[in-house]
Short mmCIF file of C-alpha atoms in Angstrom, two decimals:
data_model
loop_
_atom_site.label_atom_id
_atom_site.label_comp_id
_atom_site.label_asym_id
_atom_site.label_seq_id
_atom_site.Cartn_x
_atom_site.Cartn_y
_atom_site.Cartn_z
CA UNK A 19 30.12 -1.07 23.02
CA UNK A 20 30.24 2.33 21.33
CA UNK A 21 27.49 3.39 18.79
CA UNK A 22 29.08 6.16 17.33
CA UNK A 23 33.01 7.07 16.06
CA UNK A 24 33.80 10.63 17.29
CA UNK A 25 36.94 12.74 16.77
CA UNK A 26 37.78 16.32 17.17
CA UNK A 27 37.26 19.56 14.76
CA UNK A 28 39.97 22.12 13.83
CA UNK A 29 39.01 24.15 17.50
CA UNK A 30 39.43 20.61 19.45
CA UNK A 31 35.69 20.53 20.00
CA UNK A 32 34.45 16.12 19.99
CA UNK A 33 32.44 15.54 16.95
CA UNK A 34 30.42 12.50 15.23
CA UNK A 35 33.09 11.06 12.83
CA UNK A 36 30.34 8.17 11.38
CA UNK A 37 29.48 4.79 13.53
CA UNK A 38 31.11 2.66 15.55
CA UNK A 39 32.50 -0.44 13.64
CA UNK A 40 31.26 -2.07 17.49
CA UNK A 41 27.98 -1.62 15.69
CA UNK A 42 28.71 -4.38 12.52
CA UNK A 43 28.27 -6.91 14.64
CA UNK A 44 24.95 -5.78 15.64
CA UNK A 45 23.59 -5.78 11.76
CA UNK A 46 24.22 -9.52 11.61
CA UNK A 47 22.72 -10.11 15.05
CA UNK A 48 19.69 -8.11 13.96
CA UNK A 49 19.50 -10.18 10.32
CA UNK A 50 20.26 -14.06 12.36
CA UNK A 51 17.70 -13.06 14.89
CA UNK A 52 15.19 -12.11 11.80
CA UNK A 53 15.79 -15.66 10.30
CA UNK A 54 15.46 -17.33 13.70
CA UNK A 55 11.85 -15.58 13.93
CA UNK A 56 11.12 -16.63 10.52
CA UNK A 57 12.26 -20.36 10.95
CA UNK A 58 10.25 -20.35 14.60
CA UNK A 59 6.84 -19.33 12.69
CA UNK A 60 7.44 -21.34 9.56
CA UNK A 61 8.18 -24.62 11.86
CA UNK A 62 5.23 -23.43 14.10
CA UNK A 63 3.03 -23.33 11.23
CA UNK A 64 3.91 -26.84 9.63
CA UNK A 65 3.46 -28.20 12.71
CA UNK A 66 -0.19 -26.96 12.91
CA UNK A 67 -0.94 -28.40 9.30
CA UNK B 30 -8.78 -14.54 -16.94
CA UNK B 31 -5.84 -16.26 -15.25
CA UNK B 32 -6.12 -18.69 -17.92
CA UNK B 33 -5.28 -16.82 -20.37
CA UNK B 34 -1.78 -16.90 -18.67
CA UNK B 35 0.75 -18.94 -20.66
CA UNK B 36 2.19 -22.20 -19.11
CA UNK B 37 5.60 -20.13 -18.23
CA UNK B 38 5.31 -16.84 -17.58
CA UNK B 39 8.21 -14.58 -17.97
CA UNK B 40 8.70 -12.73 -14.35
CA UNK B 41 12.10 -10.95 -15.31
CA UNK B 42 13.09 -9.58 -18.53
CA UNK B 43 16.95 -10.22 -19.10
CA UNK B 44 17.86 -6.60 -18.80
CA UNK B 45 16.38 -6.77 -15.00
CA UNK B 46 18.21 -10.07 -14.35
CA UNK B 47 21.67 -8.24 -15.52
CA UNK B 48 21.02 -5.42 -13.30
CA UNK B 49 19.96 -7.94 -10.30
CA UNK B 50 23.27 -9.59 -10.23
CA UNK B 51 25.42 -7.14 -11.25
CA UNK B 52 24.08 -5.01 -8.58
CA UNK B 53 24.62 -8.33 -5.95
CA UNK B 54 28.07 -8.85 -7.40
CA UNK B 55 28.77 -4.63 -7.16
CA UNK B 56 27.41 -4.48 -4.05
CA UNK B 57 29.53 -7.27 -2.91
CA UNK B 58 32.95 -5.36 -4.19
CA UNK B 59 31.49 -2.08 -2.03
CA UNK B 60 30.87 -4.01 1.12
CA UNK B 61 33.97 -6.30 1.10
CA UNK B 62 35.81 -3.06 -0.17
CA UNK B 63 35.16 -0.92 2.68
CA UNK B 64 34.54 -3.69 5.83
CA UNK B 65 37.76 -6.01 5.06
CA UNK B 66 39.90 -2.90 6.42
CA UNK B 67 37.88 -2.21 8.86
CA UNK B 68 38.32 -5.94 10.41
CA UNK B 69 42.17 -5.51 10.40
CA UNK B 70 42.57 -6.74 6.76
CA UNK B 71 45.31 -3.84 4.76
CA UNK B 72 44.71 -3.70 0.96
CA UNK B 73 44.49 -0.87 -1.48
CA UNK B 74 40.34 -0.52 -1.02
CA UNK B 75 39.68 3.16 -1.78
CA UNK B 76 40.54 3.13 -5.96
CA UNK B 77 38.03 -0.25 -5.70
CA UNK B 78 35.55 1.22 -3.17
CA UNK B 79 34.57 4.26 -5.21
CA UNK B 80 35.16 2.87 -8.64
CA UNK B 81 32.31 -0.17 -7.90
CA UNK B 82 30.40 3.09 -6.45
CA UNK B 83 30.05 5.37 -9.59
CA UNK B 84 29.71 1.78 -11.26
CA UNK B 85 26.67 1.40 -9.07
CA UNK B 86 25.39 4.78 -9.56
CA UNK B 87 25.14 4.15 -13.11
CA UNK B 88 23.35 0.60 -12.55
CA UNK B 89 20.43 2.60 -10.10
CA UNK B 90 19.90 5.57 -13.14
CA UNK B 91 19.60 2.84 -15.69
CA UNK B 92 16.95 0.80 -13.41
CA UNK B 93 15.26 4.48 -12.31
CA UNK B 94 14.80 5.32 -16.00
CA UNK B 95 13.53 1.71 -17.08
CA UNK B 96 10.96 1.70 -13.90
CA UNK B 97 9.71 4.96 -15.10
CA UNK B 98 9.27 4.29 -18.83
CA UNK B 99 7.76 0.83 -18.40
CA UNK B 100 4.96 -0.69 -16.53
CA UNK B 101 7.91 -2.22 -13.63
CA UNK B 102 7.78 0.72 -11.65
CA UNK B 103 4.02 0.59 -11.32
CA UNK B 104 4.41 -2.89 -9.93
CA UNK B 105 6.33 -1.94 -7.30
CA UNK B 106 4.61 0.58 -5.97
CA UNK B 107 3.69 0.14 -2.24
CA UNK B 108 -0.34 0.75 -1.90
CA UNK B 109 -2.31 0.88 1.48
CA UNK B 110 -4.50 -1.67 -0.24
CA UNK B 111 -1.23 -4.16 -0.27
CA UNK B 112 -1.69 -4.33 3.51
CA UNK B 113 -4.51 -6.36 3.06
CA UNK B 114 -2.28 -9.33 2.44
CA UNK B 115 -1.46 -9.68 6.18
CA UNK B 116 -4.73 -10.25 6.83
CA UNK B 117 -5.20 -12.76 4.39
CA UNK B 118 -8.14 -10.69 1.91
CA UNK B 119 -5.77 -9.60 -0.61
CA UNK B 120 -3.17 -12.40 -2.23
CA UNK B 121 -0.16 -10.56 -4.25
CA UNK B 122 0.21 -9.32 -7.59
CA UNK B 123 3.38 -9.81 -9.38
CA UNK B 124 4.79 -8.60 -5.96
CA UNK B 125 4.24 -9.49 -2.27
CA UNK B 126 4.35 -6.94 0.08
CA UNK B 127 6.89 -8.46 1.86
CA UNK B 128 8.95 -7.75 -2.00
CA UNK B 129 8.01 -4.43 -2.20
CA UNK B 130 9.07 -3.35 1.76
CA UNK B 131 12.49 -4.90 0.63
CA UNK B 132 12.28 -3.22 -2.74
CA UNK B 133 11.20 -0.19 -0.45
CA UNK B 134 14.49 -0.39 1.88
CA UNK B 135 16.98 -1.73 -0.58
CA UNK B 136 15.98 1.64 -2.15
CA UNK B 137 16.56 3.78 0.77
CA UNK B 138 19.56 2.44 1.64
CA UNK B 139 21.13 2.29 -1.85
CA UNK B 140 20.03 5.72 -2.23
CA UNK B 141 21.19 7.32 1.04
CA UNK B 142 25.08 5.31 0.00
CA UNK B 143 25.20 7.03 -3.05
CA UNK B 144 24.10 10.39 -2.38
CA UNK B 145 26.71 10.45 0.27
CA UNK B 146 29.11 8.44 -1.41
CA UNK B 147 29.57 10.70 -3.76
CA UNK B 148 29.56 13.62 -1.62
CA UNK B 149 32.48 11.83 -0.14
CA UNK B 150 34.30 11.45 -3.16
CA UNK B 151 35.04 15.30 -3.41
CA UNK B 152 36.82 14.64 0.04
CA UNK B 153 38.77 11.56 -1.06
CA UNK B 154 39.72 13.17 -4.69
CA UNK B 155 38.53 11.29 -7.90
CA UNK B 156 39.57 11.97 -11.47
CA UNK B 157 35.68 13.05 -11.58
CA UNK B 158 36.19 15.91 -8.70
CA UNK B 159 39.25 17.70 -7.69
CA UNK B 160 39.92 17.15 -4.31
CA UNK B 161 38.65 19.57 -1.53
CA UNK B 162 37.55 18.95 2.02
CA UNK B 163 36.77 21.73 2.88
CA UNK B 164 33.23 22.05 1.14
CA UNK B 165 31.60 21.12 4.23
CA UNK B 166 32.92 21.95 7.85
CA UNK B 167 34.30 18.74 9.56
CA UNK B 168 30.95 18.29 11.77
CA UNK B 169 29.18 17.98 8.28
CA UNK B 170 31.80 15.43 6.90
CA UNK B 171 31.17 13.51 10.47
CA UNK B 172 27.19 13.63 9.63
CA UNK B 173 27.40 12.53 6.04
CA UNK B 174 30.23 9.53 6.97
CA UNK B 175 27.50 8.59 9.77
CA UNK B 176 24.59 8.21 6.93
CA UNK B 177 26.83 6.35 4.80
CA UNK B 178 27.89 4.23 7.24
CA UNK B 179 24.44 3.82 8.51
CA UNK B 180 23.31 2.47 4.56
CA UNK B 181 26.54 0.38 4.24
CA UNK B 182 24.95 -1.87 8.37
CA UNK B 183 21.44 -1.93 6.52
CA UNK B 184 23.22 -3.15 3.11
CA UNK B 185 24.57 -5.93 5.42
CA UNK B 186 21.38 -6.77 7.14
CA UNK B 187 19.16 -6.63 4.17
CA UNK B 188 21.68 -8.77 1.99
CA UNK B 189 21.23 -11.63 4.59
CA UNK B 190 17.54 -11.28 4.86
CA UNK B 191 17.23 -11.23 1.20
CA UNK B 192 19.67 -14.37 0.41
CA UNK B 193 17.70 -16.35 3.54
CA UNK B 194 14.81 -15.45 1.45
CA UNK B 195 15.79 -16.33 -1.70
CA UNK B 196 17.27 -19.80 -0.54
CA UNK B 197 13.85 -21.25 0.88
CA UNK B 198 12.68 -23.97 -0.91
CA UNK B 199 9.24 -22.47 -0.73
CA UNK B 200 10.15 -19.44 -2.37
CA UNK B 201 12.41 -20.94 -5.05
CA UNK B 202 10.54 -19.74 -7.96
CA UNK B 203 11.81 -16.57 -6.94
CA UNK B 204 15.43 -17.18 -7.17
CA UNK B 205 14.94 -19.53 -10.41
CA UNK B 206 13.13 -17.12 -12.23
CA UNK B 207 15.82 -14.77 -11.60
CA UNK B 208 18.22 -17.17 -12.93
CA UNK B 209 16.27 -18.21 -16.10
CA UNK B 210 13.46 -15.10 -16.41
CA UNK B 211 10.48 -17.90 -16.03
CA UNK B 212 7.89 -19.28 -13.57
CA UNK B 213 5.82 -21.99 -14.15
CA UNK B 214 2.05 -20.79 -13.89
CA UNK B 215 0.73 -23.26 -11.53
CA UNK B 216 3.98 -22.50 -9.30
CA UNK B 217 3.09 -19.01 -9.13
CA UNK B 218 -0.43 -19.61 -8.45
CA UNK B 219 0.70 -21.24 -4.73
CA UNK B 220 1.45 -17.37 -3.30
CA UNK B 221 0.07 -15.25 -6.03
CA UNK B 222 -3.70 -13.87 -7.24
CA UNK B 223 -3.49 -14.79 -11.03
CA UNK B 224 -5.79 -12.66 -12.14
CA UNK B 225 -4.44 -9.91 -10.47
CA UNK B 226 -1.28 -10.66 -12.07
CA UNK B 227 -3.03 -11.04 -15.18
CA UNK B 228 -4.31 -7.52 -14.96
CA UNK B 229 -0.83 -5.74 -14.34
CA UNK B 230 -0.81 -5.37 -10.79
#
Protein backbone atom coordinates (compact mmCIF):
# COMPACT_ATOMS: atom_id res chain seq x y z
CA UNK A 1 0.00 0.00 0.00
CA UNK A 2 1.45 3.37 -0.98
CA UNK A 3 0.86 6.52 1.24
CA UNK A 4 1.85 9.02 -1.02
CA UNK A 5 1.35 9.73 -5.15
CA UNK A 6 4.75 10.86 -6.54
CA UNK A 7 5.71 11.92 -10.08
CA UNK A 8 8.59 13.68 -11.59
CA UNK A 9 9.52 17.63 -11.98
CA UNK A 10 10.59 19.37 -15.23
CA UNK A 11 14.59 18.06 -14.37
CA UNK A 12 13.15 14.29 -13.86
CA UNK A 13 13.81 14.60 -10.14
CA UNK A 14 10.58 12.12 -8.04
CA UNK A 15 8.37 14.46 -6.25
CA UNK A 16 5.14 14.28 -3.82
CA UNK A 17 2.25 14.64 -6.36
CA UNK A 18 -0.62 14.50 -3.23
CA UNK A 19 -1.68 10.95 -1.49
CA UNK A 20 -2.13 7.75 -2.45
CA UNK A 21 -5.85 6.98 -3.34
CA UNK A 22 -4.46 3.32 -1.44
CA UNK A 23 -4.98 5.63 1.49
CA UNK A 24 -9.19 6.15 1.05
CA UNK A 25 -9.67 3.06 2.20
CA UNK A 26 -7.86 3.70 5.30
CA UNK A 27 -10.25 6.90 6.24
CA UNK A 28 -13.23 4.56 6.38
CA UNK A 29 -11.29 1.90 8.30
CA UNK A 30 -10.20 4.59 10.74
CA UNK A 31 -14.12 6.08 11.00
CA UNK A 32 -15.79 1.97 11.24
CA UNK A 33 -13.15 1.21 13.78
CA UNK A 34 -14.20 4.65 15.73
CA UNK A 35 -17.91 3.45 15.73
CA UNK A 36 -16.93 -0.09 16.72
CA UNK A 37 -15.11 1.56 19.90
CA UNK A 38 -18.05 3.63 20.50
CA UNK A 39 -20.70 0.75 20.20
CA UNK A 40 -18.13 -1.59 22.50
CA UNK A 41 -18.28 1.20 25.43
CA UNK A 42 -21.87 2.18 24.96
CA UNK A 43 -22.93 -1.75 25.13
CA UNK A 44 -20.30 -2.10 27.98
CA UNK A 45 -21.88 0.58 29.82
CA UNK A 46 -25.65 -0.58 29.53
CA UNK A 47 -24.63 -3.66 30.54
CA UNK A 48 -23.22 -2.29 33.87
CA UNK A 49 -26.58 -0.30 34.55
CA UNK B 1 -32.41 29.74 36.83
CA UNK B 2 -32.89 26.79 34.48
CA UNK B 3 -36.44 27.35 34.99
CA UNK B 4 -36.69 30.19 33.56
CA UNK B 5 -35.98 28.14 30.33
CA UNK B 6 -39.05 27.85 28.09
CA UNK B 7 -40.65 24.35 27.51
CA UNK B 8 -38.84 24.28 23.85
CA UNK B 9 -35.91 25.90 23.52
CA UNK B 10 -34.73 27.00 20.19
CA UNK B 11 -31.03 25.32 19.68
CA UNK B 12 -30.63 26.46 15.91
CA UNK B 13 -31.79 29.54 14.36
CA UNK B 14 -33.00 28.78 10.67
CA UNK B 15 -30.16 30.62 9.07
CA UNK B 16 -27.69 27.96 10.91
CA UNK B 17 -29.93 25.03 9.86
CA UNK B 18 -29.64 26.35 6.01
CA UNK B 19 -26.00 26.56 6.28
CA UNK B 20 -25.86 22.94 8.12
CA UNK B 21 -27.37 21.18 5.24
CA UNK B 22 -26.39 23.04 2.54
CA UNK B 23 -22.92 22.63 3.66
CA UNK B 24 -23.77 18.46 4.07
CA UNK B 25 -25.43 18.53 0.67
CA UNK B 26 -22.16 20.83 -0.85
CA UNK B 27 -19.90 18.85 0.74
CA UNK B 28 -21.46 15.82 -0.64
CA UNK B 29 -21.18 17.27 -4.48
CA UNK B 30 -17.16 17.99 -3.53
CA UNK B 31 -16.51 14.54 -2.23
CA UNK B 32 -18.55 12.49 -4.78
CA UNK B 33 -17.10 15.09 -7.36
CA UNK B 34 -13.58 14.41 -6.89
CA UNK B 35 -13.57 10.43 -5.41
CA UNK B 36 -16.12 8.90 -8.15
CA UNK B 37 -13.10 9.38 -10.74
CA UNK B 38 -10.80 8.37 -8.69
CA UNK B 39 -12.65 4.80 -8.20
CA UNK B 40 -12.70 4.28 -12.04
CA UNK B 41 -16.02 6.17 -12.52
CA UNK B 42 -15.40 8.93 -15.98
CA UNK B 43 -17.70 12.01 -15.78
CA UNK B 44 -17.13 15.66 -16.38
CA UNK B 45 -16.17 16.38 -12.37
CA UNK B 46 -13.83 19.39 -12.56
CA UNK B 47 -16.64 22.34 -13.78
CA UNK B 48 -18.79 20.55 -10.62
CA UNK B 49 -15.80 20.07 -8.27
CA UNK B 50 -14.74 23.71 -8.13
CA UNK B 51 -18.07 25.31 -8.75
CA UNK B 52 -19.61 23.44 -5.27
CA UNK B 53 -16.03 24.77 -3.95
CA UNK B 54 -16.31 28.63 -4.37
CA UNK B 55 -20.08 27.73 -3.47
CA UNK B 56 -18.65 26.46 -0.22
CA UNK B 57 -16.29 29.20 0.29
CA UNK B 58 -19.05 31.54 0.32
CA UNK B 59 -21.20 29.27 2.85
CA UNK B 60 -17.82 29.26 5.51
CA UNK B 61 -17.51 33.52 5.13
CA UNK B 62 -21.19 33.80 5.74
CA UNK B 63 -20.99 31.36 8.95
CA UNK B 64 -17.34 33.17 9.95
CA UNK B 65 -19.06 36.57 9.88
CA UNK B 66 -22.36 35.39 11.75
CA UNK B 67 -20.07 33.52 14.56
CA UNK B 68 -18.27 36.71 14.99
CA UNK B 69 -21.15 39.20 15.20
CA UNK B 70 -23.34 37.03 17.42
CA UNK B 71 -23.00 35.25 20.65
CA UNK B 72 -22.56 31.50 18.36
CA UNK B 73 -19.04 31.86 18.08
CA UNK B 74 -18.56 32.30 21.80
CA UNK B 75 -20.33 29.01 22.26
CA UNK B 76 -18.09 27.22 20.45
CA UNK B 77 -15.15 28.15 21.73
CA UNK B 78 -12.98 25.24 23.08
CA UNK B 79 -11.92 26.19 26.91
CA UNK B 80 -9.43 24.13 29.12
CA UNK B 81 -12.26 24.29 31.61
CA UNK B 82 -14.48 22.09 28.94
CA UNK B 83 -12.10 19.22 29.79
CA UNK B 84 -13.66 18.88 32.91
CA UNK B 85 -16.51 17.03 31.29
CA UNK B 86 -14.43 13.82 30.91
CA UNK B 87 -14.13 13.65 34.28
CA UNK B 88 -17.56 14.03 35.01
CA UNK B 89 -17.33 17.79 37.22
CA UNK B 90 -18.37 19.88 34.44
CA UNK B 91 -21.78 18.83 32.33
CA UNK B 92 -22.00 20.88 28.83
CA UNK B 93 -23.26 24.10 27.90
CA UNK B 94 -25.10 24.49 24.74
CA UNK B 95 -22.10 22.37 23.44
CA UNK B 96 -20.32 19.15 24.51
CA UNK B 97 -16.88 18.94 24.11
CA UNK B 98 -17.11 16.13 22.12
CA UNK B 99 -19.28 19.06 19.59
CA UNK B 100 -16.81 21.48 19.81
CA UNK B 101 -13.52 18.94 18.94
CA UNK B 102 -15.76 18.13 15.82
CA UNK B 103 -16.65 21.76 15.35
CA UNK B 104 -12.78 22.14 16.00
CA UNK B 105 -11.74 19.59 13.06
CA UNK B 106 -14.57 20.10 10.68
CA UNK B 107 -12.95 23.58 10.81
CA UNK B 108 -9.51 22.60 10.09
CA UNK B 109 -10.23 20.49 7.52
CA UNK B 110 -12.76 22.71 5.68
CA UNK B 111 -10.31 25.36 6.02
CA UNK B 112 -7.10 23.65 4.87
CA UNK B 113 -9.66 22.38 1.40
CA UNK B 114 -10.35 25.73 0.63
CA UNK B 115 -7.28 27.55 1.08
CA UNK B 116 -5.76 25.05 -1.22
CA UNK B 117 -8.60 24.57 -3.31
CA UNK B 118 -8.46 27.66 -4.44
CA UNK B 119 -4.87 27.87 -4.83
CA UNK B 120 -5.54 25.03 -7.17
CA UNK B 121 -7.95 26.70 -9.14
CA UNK B 122 -5.28 29.14 -10.68
CA UNK B 123 -3.71 25.75 -11.95
CA UNK B 124 -6.93 24.26 -13.33
CA UNK B 125 -8.16 27.81 -14.92
CA UNK B 126 -11.56 29.30 -13.69
CA UNK B 127 -13.46 32.21 -15.18
CA UNK B 128 -12.35 33.77 -11.62
CA UNK B 129 -8.37 33.27 -12.43
CA UNK B 130 -6.65 32.99 -15.68
CA UNK B 131 -4.94 29.96 -15.90
CA UNK B 132 -1.18 29.64 -14.90
CA UNK B 133 0.76 26.80 -13.36
CA UNK B 134 3.49 28.04 -13.08
CA UNK B 135 2.93 30.28 -9.87
CA UNK B 136 4.40 27.70 -7.80
CA UNK B 137 7.24 25.22 -8.90
CA UNK B 138 5.81 21.65 -9.42
CA UNK B 139 7.22 20.38 -5.86
CA UNK B 140 4.89 23.19 -4.41
CA UNK B 141 1.82 22.10 -6.57
CA UNK B 142 2.74 18.34 -5.22
CA UNK B 143 2.67 19.87 -1.44
CA UNK B 144 -0.51 21.85 -1.77
CA UNK B 145 -2.44 18.70 -3.82
CA UNK B 146 -1.07 16.55 -0.70
CA UNK B 147 -2.92 19.06 1.94
CA UNK B 148 -5.92 19.05 -0.06
CA UNK B 149 -6.04 15.67 -0.43
CA UNK B 150 -5.20 15.16 3.13
CA UNK B 151 -8.67 17.53 4.14
CA UNK B 152 -10.76 15.81 1.39
CA UNK B 153 -9.63 11.61 3.79
CA UNK B 154 -10.54 13.70 7.05
CA UNK B 155 -13.84 15.14 5.24
CA UNK B 156 -14.57 11.39 4.72
CA UNK B 157 -13.78 10.22 8.16
CA UNK B 158 -15.39 13.01 10.01
CA UNK B 159 -18.67 12.81 7.79
CA UNK B 160 -19.09 9.15 9.06
CA UNK B 161 -18.31 9.92 12.61
CA UNK B 162 -20.61 12.78 12.55
CA UNK B 163 -23.73 10.91 10.75
CA UNK B 164 -23.00 7.73 13.36
CA UNK B 165 -23.40 10.46 15.80
CA UNK B 166 -26.21 12.08 14.72
CA UNK B 167 -28.22 8.74 14.10
CA UNK B 168 -28.06 7.46 17.87
CA UNK B 169 -31.16 7.36 19.39
CA UNK B 170 -29.59 8.87 22.45
CA UNK B 171 -28.45 11.80 20.79
CA UNK B 172 -31.53 12.43 18.64
CA UNK B 173 -32.34 15.76 19.94
CA UNK B 174 -29.41 16.70 18.15
CA UNK B 175 -30.36 15.75 14.73
CA UNK B 176 -34.20 16.83 15.37
CA UNK B 177 -33.38 20.08 16.46
CA UNK B 178 -31.46 20.51 13.43
CA UNK B 179 -34.36 19.53 11.45
CA UNK B 180 -37.02 21.68 13.26
CA UNK B 181 -34.61 24.42 15.34
CA UNK B 182 -36.19 23.00 18.85
CA UNK B 183 -35.39 20.82 21.88
CA UNK B 184 -37.61 19.99 24.40
CA UNK B 185 -36.18 21.32 27.85
CA UNK B 186 -36.38 18.27 29.87
CA UNK B 187 -34.68 16.40 26.77
CA UNK B 188 -31.85 18.63 26.93
CA UNK B 189 -31.52 18.47 30.55
CA UNK B 190 -30.44 14.40 30.14
CA UNK B 191 -26.66 15.59 28.75
CA UNK B 192 -26.71 19.25 29.40
CA UNK B 193 -26.10 21.80 32.67
CA UNK B 194 -29.27 24.04 32.29
CA UNK B 195 -28.16 26.68 33.99
CA UNK B 196 -25.13 26.85 32.28
CA UNK B 197 -27.04 26.95 29.19
CA UNK B 198 -29.18 29.42 30.67
CA UNK B 199 -26.26 31.71 31.22
CA UNK B 200 -24.84 31.63 27.53
CA UNK B 201 -22.26 29.18 27.77
Amino acid sequence: MNILRYGHDAYDKIVIDGISWDMLPVAVVAALAVIVIHQVRRASRKRGQ
Amino acid sequence: MSTQLPEKLVRHAGIDRAFHWLTALVMTVLLVSSLLPIMGIRFVWLELHWSSGVLLTVLVLLHIVRALRGRNGRLMKLRRADFDELKGTLRPGKYSLQQKLIHLAWSAAILVAIITGVVMMVKAGTPFFTRNPYILSYRSWGLVTLLHDLAALASVFLILVHVYFGLLPEKRQYLRSMVGGTVRREELAADHDLDRVARGE
